[in-house]
Coordinates of C-alpha atoms and ligand atoms in Angstrom, one line a residue:
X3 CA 0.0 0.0 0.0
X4 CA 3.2 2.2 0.7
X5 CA 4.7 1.7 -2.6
X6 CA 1.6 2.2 -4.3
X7 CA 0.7 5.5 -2.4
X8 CA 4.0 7.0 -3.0
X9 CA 4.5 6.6 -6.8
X10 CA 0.4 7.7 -7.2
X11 CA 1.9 10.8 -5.7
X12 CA 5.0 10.8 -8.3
X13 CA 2.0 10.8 -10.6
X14 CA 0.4 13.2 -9.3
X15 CA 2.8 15.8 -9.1
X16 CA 4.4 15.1 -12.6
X17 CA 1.2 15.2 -14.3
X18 CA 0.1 18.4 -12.6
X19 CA 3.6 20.1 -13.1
X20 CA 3.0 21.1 -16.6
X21 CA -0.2 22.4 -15.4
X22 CA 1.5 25.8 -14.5
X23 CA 3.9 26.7 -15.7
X24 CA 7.5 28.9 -14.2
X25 CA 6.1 26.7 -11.1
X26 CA 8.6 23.8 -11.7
X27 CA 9.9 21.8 -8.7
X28 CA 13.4 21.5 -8.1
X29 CA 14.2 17.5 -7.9
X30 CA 15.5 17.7 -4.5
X31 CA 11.8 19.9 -2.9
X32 CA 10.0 16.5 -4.9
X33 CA 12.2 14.6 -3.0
X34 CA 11.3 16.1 0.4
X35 CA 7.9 16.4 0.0
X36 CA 8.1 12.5 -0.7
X37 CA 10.0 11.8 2.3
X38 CA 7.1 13.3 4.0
X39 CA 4.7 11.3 2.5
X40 CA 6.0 8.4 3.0
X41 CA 6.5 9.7 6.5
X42 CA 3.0 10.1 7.0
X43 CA 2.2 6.8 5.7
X44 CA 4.7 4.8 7.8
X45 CA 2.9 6.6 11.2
X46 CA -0.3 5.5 9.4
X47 CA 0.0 2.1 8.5
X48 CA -1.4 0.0 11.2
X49 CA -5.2 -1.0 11.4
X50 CA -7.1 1.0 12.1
X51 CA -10.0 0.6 15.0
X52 CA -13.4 2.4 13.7
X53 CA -15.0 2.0 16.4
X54 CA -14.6 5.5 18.1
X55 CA -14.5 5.8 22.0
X56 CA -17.1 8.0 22.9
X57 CA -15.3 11.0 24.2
X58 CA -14.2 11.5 20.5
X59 CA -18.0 11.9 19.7
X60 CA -19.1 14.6 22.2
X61 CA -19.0 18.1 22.0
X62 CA -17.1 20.6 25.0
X63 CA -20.7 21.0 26.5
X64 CA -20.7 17.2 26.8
X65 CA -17.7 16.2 27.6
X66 CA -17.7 18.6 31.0
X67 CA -21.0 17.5 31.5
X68 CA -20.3 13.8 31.3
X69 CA -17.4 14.7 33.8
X70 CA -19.2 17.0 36.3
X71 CA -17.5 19.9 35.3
X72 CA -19.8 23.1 34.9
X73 CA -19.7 24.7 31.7
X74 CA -21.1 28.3 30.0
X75 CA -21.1 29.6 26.7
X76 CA -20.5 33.2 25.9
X77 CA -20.9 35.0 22.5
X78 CA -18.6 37.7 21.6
X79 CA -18.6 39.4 18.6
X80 CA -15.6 41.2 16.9
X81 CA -15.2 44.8 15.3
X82 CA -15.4 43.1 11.8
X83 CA -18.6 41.3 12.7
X84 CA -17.8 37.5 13.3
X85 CA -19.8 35.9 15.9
X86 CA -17.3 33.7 18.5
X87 CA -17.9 31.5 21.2
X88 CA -16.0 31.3 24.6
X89 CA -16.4 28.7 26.6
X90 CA -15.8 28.7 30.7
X91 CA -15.5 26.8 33.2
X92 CA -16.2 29.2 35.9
X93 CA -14.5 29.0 39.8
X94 CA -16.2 28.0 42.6
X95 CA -17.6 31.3 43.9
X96 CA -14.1 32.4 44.9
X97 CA -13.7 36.4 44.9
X98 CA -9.6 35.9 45.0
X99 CA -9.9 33.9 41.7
X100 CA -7.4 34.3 38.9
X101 CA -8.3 33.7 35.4
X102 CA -6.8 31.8 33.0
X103 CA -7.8 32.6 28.7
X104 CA -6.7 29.0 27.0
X105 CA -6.2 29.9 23.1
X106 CA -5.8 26.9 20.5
X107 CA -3.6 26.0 17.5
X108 CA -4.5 26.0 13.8
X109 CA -7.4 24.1 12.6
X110 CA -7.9 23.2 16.5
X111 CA -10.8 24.3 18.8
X112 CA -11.2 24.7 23.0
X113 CA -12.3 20.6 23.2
X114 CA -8.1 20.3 22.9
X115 CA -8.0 21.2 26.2
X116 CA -10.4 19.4 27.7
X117 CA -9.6 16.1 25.5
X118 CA -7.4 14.2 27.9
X119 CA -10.2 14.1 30.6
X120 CA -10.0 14.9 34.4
X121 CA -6.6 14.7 36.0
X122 CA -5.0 15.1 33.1
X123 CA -6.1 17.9 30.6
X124 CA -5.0 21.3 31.7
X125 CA -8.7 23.2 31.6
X126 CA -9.7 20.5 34.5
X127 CA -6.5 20.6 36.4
X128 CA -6.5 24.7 36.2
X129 CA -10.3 24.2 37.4
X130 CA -9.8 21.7 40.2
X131 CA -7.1 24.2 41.5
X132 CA -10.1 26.8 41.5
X133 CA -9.1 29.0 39.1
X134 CA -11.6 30.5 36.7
X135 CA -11.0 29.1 33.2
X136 CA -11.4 30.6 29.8
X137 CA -11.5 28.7 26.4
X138 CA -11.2 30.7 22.9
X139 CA -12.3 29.9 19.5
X140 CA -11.0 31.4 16.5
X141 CA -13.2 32.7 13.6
X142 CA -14.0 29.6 10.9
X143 CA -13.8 26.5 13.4
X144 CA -16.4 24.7 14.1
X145 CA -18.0 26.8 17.7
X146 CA -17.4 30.0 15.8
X147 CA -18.8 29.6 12.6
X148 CA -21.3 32.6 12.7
X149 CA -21.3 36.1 11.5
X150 CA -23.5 39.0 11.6
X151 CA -23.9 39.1 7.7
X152 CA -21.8 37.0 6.2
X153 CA -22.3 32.8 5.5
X154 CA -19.4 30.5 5.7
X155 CA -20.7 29.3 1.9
X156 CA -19.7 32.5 0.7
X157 CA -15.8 33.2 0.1
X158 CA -16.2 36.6 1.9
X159 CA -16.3 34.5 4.9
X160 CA -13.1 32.8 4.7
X161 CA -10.9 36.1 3.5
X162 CA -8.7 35.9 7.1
X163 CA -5.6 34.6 8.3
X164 CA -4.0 34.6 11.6
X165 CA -3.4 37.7 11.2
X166 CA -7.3 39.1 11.8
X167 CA -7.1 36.4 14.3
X168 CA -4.7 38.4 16.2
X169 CA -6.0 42.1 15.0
X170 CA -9.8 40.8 16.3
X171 CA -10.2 37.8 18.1
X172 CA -8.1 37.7 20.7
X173 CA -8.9 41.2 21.6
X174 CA -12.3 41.3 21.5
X175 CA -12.2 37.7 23.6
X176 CA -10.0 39.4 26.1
X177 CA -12.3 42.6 26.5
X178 CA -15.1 40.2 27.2
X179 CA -13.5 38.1 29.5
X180 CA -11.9 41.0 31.2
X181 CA -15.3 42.6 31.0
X182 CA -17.2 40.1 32.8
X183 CA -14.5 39.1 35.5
X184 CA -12.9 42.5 36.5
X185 CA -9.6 41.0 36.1
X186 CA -6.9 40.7 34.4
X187 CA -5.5 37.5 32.0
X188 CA -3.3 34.9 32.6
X189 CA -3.0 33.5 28.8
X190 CA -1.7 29.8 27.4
X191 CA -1.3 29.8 23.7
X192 CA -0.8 26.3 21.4
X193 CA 1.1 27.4 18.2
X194 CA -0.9 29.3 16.3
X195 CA -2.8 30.8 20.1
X196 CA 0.9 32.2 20.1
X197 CA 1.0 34.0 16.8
X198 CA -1.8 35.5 17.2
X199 CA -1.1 36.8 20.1
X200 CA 2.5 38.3 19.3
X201 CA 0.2 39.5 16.4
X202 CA -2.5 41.6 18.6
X203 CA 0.0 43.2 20.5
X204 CA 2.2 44.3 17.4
X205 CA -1.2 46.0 16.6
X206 CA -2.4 46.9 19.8
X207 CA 0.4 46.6 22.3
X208 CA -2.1 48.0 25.2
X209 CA -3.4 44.2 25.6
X210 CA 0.0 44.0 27.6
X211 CA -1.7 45.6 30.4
X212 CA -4.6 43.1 30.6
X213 CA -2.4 39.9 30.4
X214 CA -0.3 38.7 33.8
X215 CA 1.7 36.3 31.9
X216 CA 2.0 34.6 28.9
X217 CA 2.7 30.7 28.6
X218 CA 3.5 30.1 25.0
X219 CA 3.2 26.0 24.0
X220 CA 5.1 25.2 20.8
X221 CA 5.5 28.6 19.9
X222 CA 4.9 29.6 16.3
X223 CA 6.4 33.3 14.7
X224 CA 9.5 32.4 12.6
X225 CA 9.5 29.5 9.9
X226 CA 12.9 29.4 8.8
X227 CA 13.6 26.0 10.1
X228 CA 10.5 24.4 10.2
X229 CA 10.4 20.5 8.9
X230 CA 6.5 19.7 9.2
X231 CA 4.9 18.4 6.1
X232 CA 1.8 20.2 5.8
X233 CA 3.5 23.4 6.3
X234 CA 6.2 22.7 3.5
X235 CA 3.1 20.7 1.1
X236 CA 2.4 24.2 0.2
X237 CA 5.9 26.0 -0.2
X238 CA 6.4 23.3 -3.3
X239 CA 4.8 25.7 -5.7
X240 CA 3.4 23.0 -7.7
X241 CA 0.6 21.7 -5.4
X242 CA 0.0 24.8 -3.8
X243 CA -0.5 26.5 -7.1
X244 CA -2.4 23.2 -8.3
X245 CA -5.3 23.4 -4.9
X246 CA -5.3 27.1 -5.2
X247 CA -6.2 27.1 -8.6
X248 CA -8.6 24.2 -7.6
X249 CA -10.1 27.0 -5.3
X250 CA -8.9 30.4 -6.8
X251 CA -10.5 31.9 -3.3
X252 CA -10.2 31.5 -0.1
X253 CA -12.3 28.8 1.5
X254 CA -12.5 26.4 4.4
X255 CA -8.9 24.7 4.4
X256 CA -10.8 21.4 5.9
X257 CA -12.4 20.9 2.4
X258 CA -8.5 20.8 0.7
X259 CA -7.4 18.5 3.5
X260 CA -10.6 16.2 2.6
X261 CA -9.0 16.0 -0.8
X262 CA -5.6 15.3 -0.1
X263 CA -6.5 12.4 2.6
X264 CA -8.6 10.9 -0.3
X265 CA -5.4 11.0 -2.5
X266 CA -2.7 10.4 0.6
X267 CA -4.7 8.1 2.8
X268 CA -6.7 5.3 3.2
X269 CA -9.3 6.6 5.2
X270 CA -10.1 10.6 5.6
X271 CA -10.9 9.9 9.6
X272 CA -7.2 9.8 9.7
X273 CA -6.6 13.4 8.7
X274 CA -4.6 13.8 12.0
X275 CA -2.0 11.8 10.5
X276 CA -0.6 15.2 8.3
X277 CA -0.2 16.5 11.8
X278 CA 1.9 14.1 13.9
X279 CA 5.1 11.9 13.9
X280 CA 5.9 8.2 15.3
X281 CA 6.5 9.9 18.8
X282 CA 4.8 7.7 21.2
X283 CA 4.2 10.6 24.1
X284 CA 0.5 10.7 22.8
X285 CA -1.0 7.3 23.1
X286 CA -2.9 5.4 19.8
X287 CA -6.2 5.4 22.5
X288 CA -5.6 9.3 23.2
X289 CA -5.2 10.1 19.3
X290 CA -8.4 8.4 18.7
X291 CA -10.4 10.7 20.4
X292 CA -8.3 13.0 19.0
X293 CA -9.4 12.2 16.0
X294 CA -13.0 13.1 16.5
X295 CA -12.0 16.7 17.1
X296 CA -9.2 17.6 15.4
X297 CA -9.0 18.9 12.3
X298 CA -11.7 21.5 12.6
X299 CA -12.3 24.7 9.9
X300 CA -10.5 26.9 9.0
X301 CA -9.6 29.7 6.7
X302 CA -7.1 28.3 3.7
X303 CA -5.5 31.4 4.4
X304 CA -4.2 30.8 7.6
X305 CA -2.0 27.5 6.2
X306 CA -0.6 29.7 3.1
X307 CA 0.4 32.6 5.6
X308 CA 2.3 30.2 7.3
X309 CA 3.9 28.6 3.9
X310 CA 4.8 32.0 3.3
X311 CA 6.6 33.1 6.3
X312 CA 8.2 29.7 5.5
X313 CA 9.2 31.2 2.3
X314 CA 10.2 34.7 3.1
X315 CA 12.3 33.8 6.1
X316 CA 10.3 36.5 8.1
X317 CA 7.1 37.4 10.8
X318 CA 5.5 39.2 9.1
X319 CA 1.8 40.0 7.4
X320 CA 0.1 38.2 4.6
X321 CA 1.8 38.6 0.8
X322 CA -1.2 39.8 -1.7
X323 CA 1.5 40.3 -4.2
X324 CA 2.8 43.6 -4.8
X325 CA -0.2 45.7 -6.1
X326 CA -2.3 44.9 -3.7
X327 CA 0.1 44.6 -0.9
X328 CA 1.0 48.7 -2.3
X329 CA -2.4 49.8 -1.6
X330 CA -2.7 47.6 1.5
X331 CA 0.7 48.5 3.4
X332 CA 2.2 51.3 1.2
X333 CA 4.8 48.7 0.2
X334 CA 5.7 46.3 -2.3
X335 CA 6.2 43.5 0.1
X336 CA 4.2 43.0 4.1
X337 CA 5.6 44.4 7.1
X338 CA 7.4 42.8 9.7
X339 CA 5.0 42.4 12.9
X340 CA 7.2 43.9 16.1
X341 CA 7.8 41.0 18.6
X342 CA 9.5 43.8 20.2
X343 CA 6.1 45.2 21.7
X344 CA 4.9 42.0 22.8
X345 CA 6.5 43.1 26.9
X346 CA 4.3 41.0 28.9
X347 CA 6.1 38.4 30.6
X348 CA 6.4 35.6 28.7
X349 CA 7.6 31.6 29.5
X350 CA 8.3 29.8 26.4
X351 CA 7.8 26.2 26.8
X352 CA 9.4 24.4 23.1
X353 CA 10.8 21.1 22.7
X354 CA 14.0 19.7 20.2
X355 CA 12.0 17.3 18.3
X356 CA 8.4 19.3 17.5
X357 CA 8.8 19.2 13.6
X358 CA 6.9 22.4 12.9
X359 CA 7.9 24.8 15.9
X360 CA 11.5 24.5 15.6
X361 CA 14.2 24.8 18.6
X362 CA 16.2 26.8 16.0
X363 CA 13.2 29.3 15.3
X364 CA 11.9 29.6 18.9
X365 CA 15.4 31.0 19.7
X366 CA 14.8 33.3 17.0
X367 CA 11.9 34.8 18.9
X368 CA 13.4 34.7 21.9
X369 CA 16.0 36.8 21.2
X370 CA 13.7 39.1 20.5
X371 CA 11.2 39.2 22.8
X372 CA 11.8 41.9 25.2
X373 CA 10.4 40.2 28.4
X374 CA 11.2 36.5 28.4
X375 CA 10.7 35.5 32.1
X376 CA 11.6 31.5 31.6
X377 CA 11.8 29.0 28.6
X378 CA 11.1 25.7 29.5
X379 CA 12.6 22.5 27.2
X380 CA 10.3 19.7 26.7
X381 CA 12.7 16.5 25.7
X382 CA 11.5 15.0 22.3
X383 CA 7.6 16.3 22.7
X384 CA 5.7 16.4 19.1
X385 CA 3.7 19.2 18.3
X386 CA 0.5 17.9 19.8
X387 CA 2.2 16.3 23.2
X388 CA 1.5 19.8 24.9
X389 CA -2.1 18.5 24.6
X390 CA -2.1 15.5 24.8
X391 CA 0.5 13.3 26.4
X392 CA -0.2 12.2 29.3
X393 CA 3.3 13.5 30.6
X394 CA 2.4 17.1 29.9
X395 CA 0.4 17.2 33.9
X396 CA 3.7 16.5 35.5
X397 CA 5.3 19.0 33.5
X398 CA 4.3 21.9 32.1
X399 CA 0.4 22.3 33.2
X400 CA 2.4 21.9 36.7
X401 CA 4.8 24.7 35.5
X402 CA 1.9 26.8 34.6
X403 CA -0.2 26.3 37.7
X404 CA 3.1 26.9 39.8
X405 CA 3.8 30.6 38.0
X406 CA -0.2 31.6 38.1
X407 CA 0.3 30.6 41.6
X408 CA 3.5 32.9 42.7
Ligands
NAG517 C1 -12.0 -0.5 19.3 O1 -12.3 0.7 20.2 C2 -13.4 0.5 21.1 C3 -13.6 1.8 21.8 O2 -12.4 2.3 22.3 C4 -13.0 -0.7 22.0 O3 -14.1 -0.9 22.9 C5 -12.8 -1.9 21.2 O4 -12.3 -3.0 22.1 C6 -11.7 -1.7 20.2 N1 -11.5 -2.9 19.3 C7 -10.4 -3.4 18.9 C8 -10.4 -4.5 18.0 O5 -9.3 -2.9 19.3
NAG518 C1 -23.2 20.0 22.1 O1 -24.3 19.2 21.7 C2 -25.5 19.4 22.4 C3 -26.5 18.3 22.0 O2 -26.3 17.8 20.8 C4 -26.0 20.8 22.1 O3 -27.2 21.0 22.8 C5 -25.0 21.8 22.5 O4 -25.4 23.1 22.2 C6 -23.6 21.5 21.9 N1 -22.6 22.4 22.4 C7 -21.9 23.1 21.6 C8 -20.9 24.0 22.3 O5 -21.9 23.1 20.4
NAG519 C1 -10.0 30.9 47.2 O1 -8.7 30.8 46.4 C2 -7.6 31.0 47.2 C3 -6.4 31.0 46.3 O2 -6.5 30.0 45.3 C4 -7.5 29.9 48.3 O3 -6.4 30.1 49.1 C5 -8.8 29.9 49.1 O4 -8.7 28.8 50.0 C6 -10.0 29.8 48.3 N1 -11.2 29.9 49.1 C7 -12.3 29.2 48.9 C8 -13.4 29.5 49.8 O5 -12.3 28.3 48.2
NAG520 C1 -25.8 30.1 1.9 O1 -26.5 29.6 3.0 C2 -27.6 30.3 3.3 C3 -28.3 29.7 4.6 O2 -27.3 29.2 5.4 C4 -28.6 30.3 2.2 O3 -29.8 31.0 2.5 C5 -28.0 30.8 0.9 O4 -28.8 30.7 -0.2 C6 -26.6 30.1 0.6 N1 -26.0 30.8 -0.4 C7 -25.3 30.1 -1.4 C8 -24.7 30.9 -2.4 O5 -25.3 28.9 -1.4
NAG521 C1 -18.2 45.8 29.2 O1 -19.3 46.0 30.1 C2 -20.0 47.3 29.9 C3 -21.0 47.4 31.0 O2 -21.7 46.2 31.2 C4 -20.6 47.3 28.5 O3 -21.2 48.6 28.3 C5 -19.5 47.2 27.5 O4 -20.0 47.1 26.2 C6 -18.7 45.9 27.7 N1 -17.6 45.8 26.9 C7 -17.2 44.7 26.3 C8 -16.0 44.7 25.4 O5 -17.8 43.6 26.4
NAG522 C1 -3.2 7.2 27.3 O1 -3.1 8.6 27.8 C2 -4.2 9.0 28.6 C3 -4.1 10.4 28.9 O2 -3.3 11.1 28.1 C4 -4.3 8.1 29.8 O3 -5.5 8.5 30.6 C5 -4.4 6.7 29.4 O4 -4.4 5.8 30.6 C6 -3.3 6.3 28.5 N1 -3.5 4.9 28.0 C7 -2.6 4.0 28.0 C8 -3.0 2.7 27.4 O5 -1.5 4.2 28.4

């Protein structure tokens, strides 16, 4: 099945490469995308069970509910009109409460941190220690799908990357949250909860003042030396160029992942697979309940801003190309965003074998962020062990409850 996999994709890209053309591959990019592929299809080979435990079926609502855990939702809505949901799991009537605002990675919703159940997933263990918990969703996944005019059938929708992410979400969440608790923010951030949030304060560096700390899991701003696949799938022009002219607009990345699984993979439950390595830190029963909630929408955007930071070598905003980028920013190519502003303080918690958030680029950042108040190594984690391995408790969710604690 390997073999046969791997040279339909030598098929693939060889009949689509005339398609466009000044988009050749080099040999050597072919090559590496292959080595991915047949990356992902080693991790995937196994049988697979299809039978689904149940906590990969529920919703957040359900899953606190099924383990006593009270749970609200709040609406928020943005300054460019999308509709987002918050979810809480409020403290035990406790006036000295500190509040904690959980943001999650790319194509990821708040169920990632609630997915390893009690004892062991960091909402519950912030909650049991009575602090007031906060969960984020980002425009386009799958709690924060409305807007006040728009329809996610209609490309409108879907014109956002991180980068209105980190201009309107995550403000607009923290006001609320803010808002309703008289308090300040203690913030965790999963990869792309971290760009975002070095990109709101590049914006609006007064969110500083409403955030305690930042904890920043696998953090995600420089690309230079990133090795994950799905990342690089669309630096090698040829099938970028070959699903964006399948789209030719922005639209919900989920459906583009649908059609590379169907062309990749056996089965299109095991999307995941794109997204993780051999690393046994998260266990095959975790991941399939993992399975049931991750991937979730999202804007095709927000992968090809990535790609292109991967490309450029830099942080900074989204590449229209250079006519619209001159009436956008004034200049031919995006601005830099300014880690430099981002001065609350900040731990960095990273590992030396997460393929996508490198060791080489986090030091990048931090030597550039102005407040860094500890950086924490995490020995051969993957990118998803911050949420999912069963280790992360003893270690950094105890490192987090420790500093919101001091
Ligand atoms: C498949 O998963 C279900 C639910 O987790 C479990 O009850 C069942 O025993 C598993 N079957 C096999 C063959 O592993
Ligand atoms: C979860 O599902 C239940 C029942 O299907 C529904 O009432 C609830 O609104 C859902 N929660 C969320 C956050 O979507
Ligand atoms: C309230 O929280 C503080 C700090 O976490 C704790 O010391 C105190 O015992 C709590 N009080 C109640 C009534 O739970
Ligand atoms: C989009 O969905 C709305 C309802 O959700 C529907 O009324 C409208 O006709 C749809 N538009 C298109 C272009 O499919
Ligand atoms: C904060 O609360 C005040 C008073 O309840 C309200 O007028 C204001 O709109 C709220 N702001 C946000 C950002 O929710
Ligand atoms: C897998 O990990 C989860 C939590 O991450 C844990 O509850 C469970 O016991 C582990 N299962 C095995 C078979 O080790």
């Amino acid at each position: 099945m390997l073999t046969s996999n791997v040279s339909w994709l030598v098929i693939f890209l060889t009949s689509v490469a005339p398609v466009r053309s000044g988009s050749l591959l080099g040999l050597a990019t072919i090559t590496n995308i292959i080595s991915g592929i047949t990356d992902i299809l080693t991790t995937n080979s196994g049988e697979h069970n299809n039978t689904l435990p149940e906590d990969a079926t529920l919703n957040i609502t359900e899953l606190a509910d099924k383990y006593g855990y009270n749970i609200e939702e709040h609406t928020v809505e943005t300054d460019d009109e999308y509709i987002l949901s918050l979810h809480r799991i409020p403290a035990q009537c406790n006036e000295t409460n500190k509040v904690v605002f959980l943001m999650h990675g790319l194509l990821d919703s708040s169920d990632s941190w609630l997915l390893q159940g009690p004892g062991y997933a960091l909402a519950y263990i912030l909650a049991d220690e009575g602090f007031d918990v906060w969960m984020g969703n980002a425009r386009g996944n799958k709690y924060s799908k409305a807007h006040k005019s728009l329809d996610t059938n209609q490309t409108k929708y879907w014109q956002f990357s991180w980068d209105e992410i980190g201009m309107y979400d995550i403000p607009a969440m923290i006001d609320y949250i803010t808002n309703v608790t008289s308090k300040n923010i203690y913030y965790v951030g999963h990869s792309q909860g971290t760009t975002s949030f070095l990109v709101m304060n590049s914006y609006k560096p007064e969110y500083n003042k409403k955030v305690k700390m930042m904890f920043s899991l696998a953090p995600i701003a420089w690309l230079i030396h990133t090795k994950s696949l799905i990342v690089k799938l669309f630096t090698g022009d040829i099938i970028f160029q070959y699903f964006l002219s399948m789209l030719n607009e922005p639209s919900n990345f989920e459906d583009i992942l649908s059609n590379l699984c169907k062309i990749l993979l056996s089965s299109c439950d095991d999307k995941i697979y794109f997204f993780v390595t051999n690393n046994k830190l998260t266990n095959d029963s975790m991941l399939d309940i993992v399975k049931g909630h991750f991937p979730t929408s999202s804007s095709t955007l927000q992968l090809i801003h990535y790609s292109q930071l991967v490309q450029s070598k830099r942080f900074c905003r989204f590449d229209f190309g250079v006519e619209e980028n001159l009436k956008r920013y004034g200049s031919s190519k995006p601005p830099d965003y300014d880690v430099g502003k981002t001065t609350v303080p900040t731990v960095l918690f990273y590992s030396n074998s997460d393929r996508l958030s490198d060791i080489a680029d986090v030091m990048l950042l931090f030597n550039r962020l102005p407040n860094v108040y500890d950086t924490y190594l995490a020995y051969k984690w993957d990118h998803i062990d911050y949420l999912y391995a069963s280790v992360a408790k003893d270690t950094i969710y105890a490192k987090i409850v420790q500093y919101i604690k001091e």
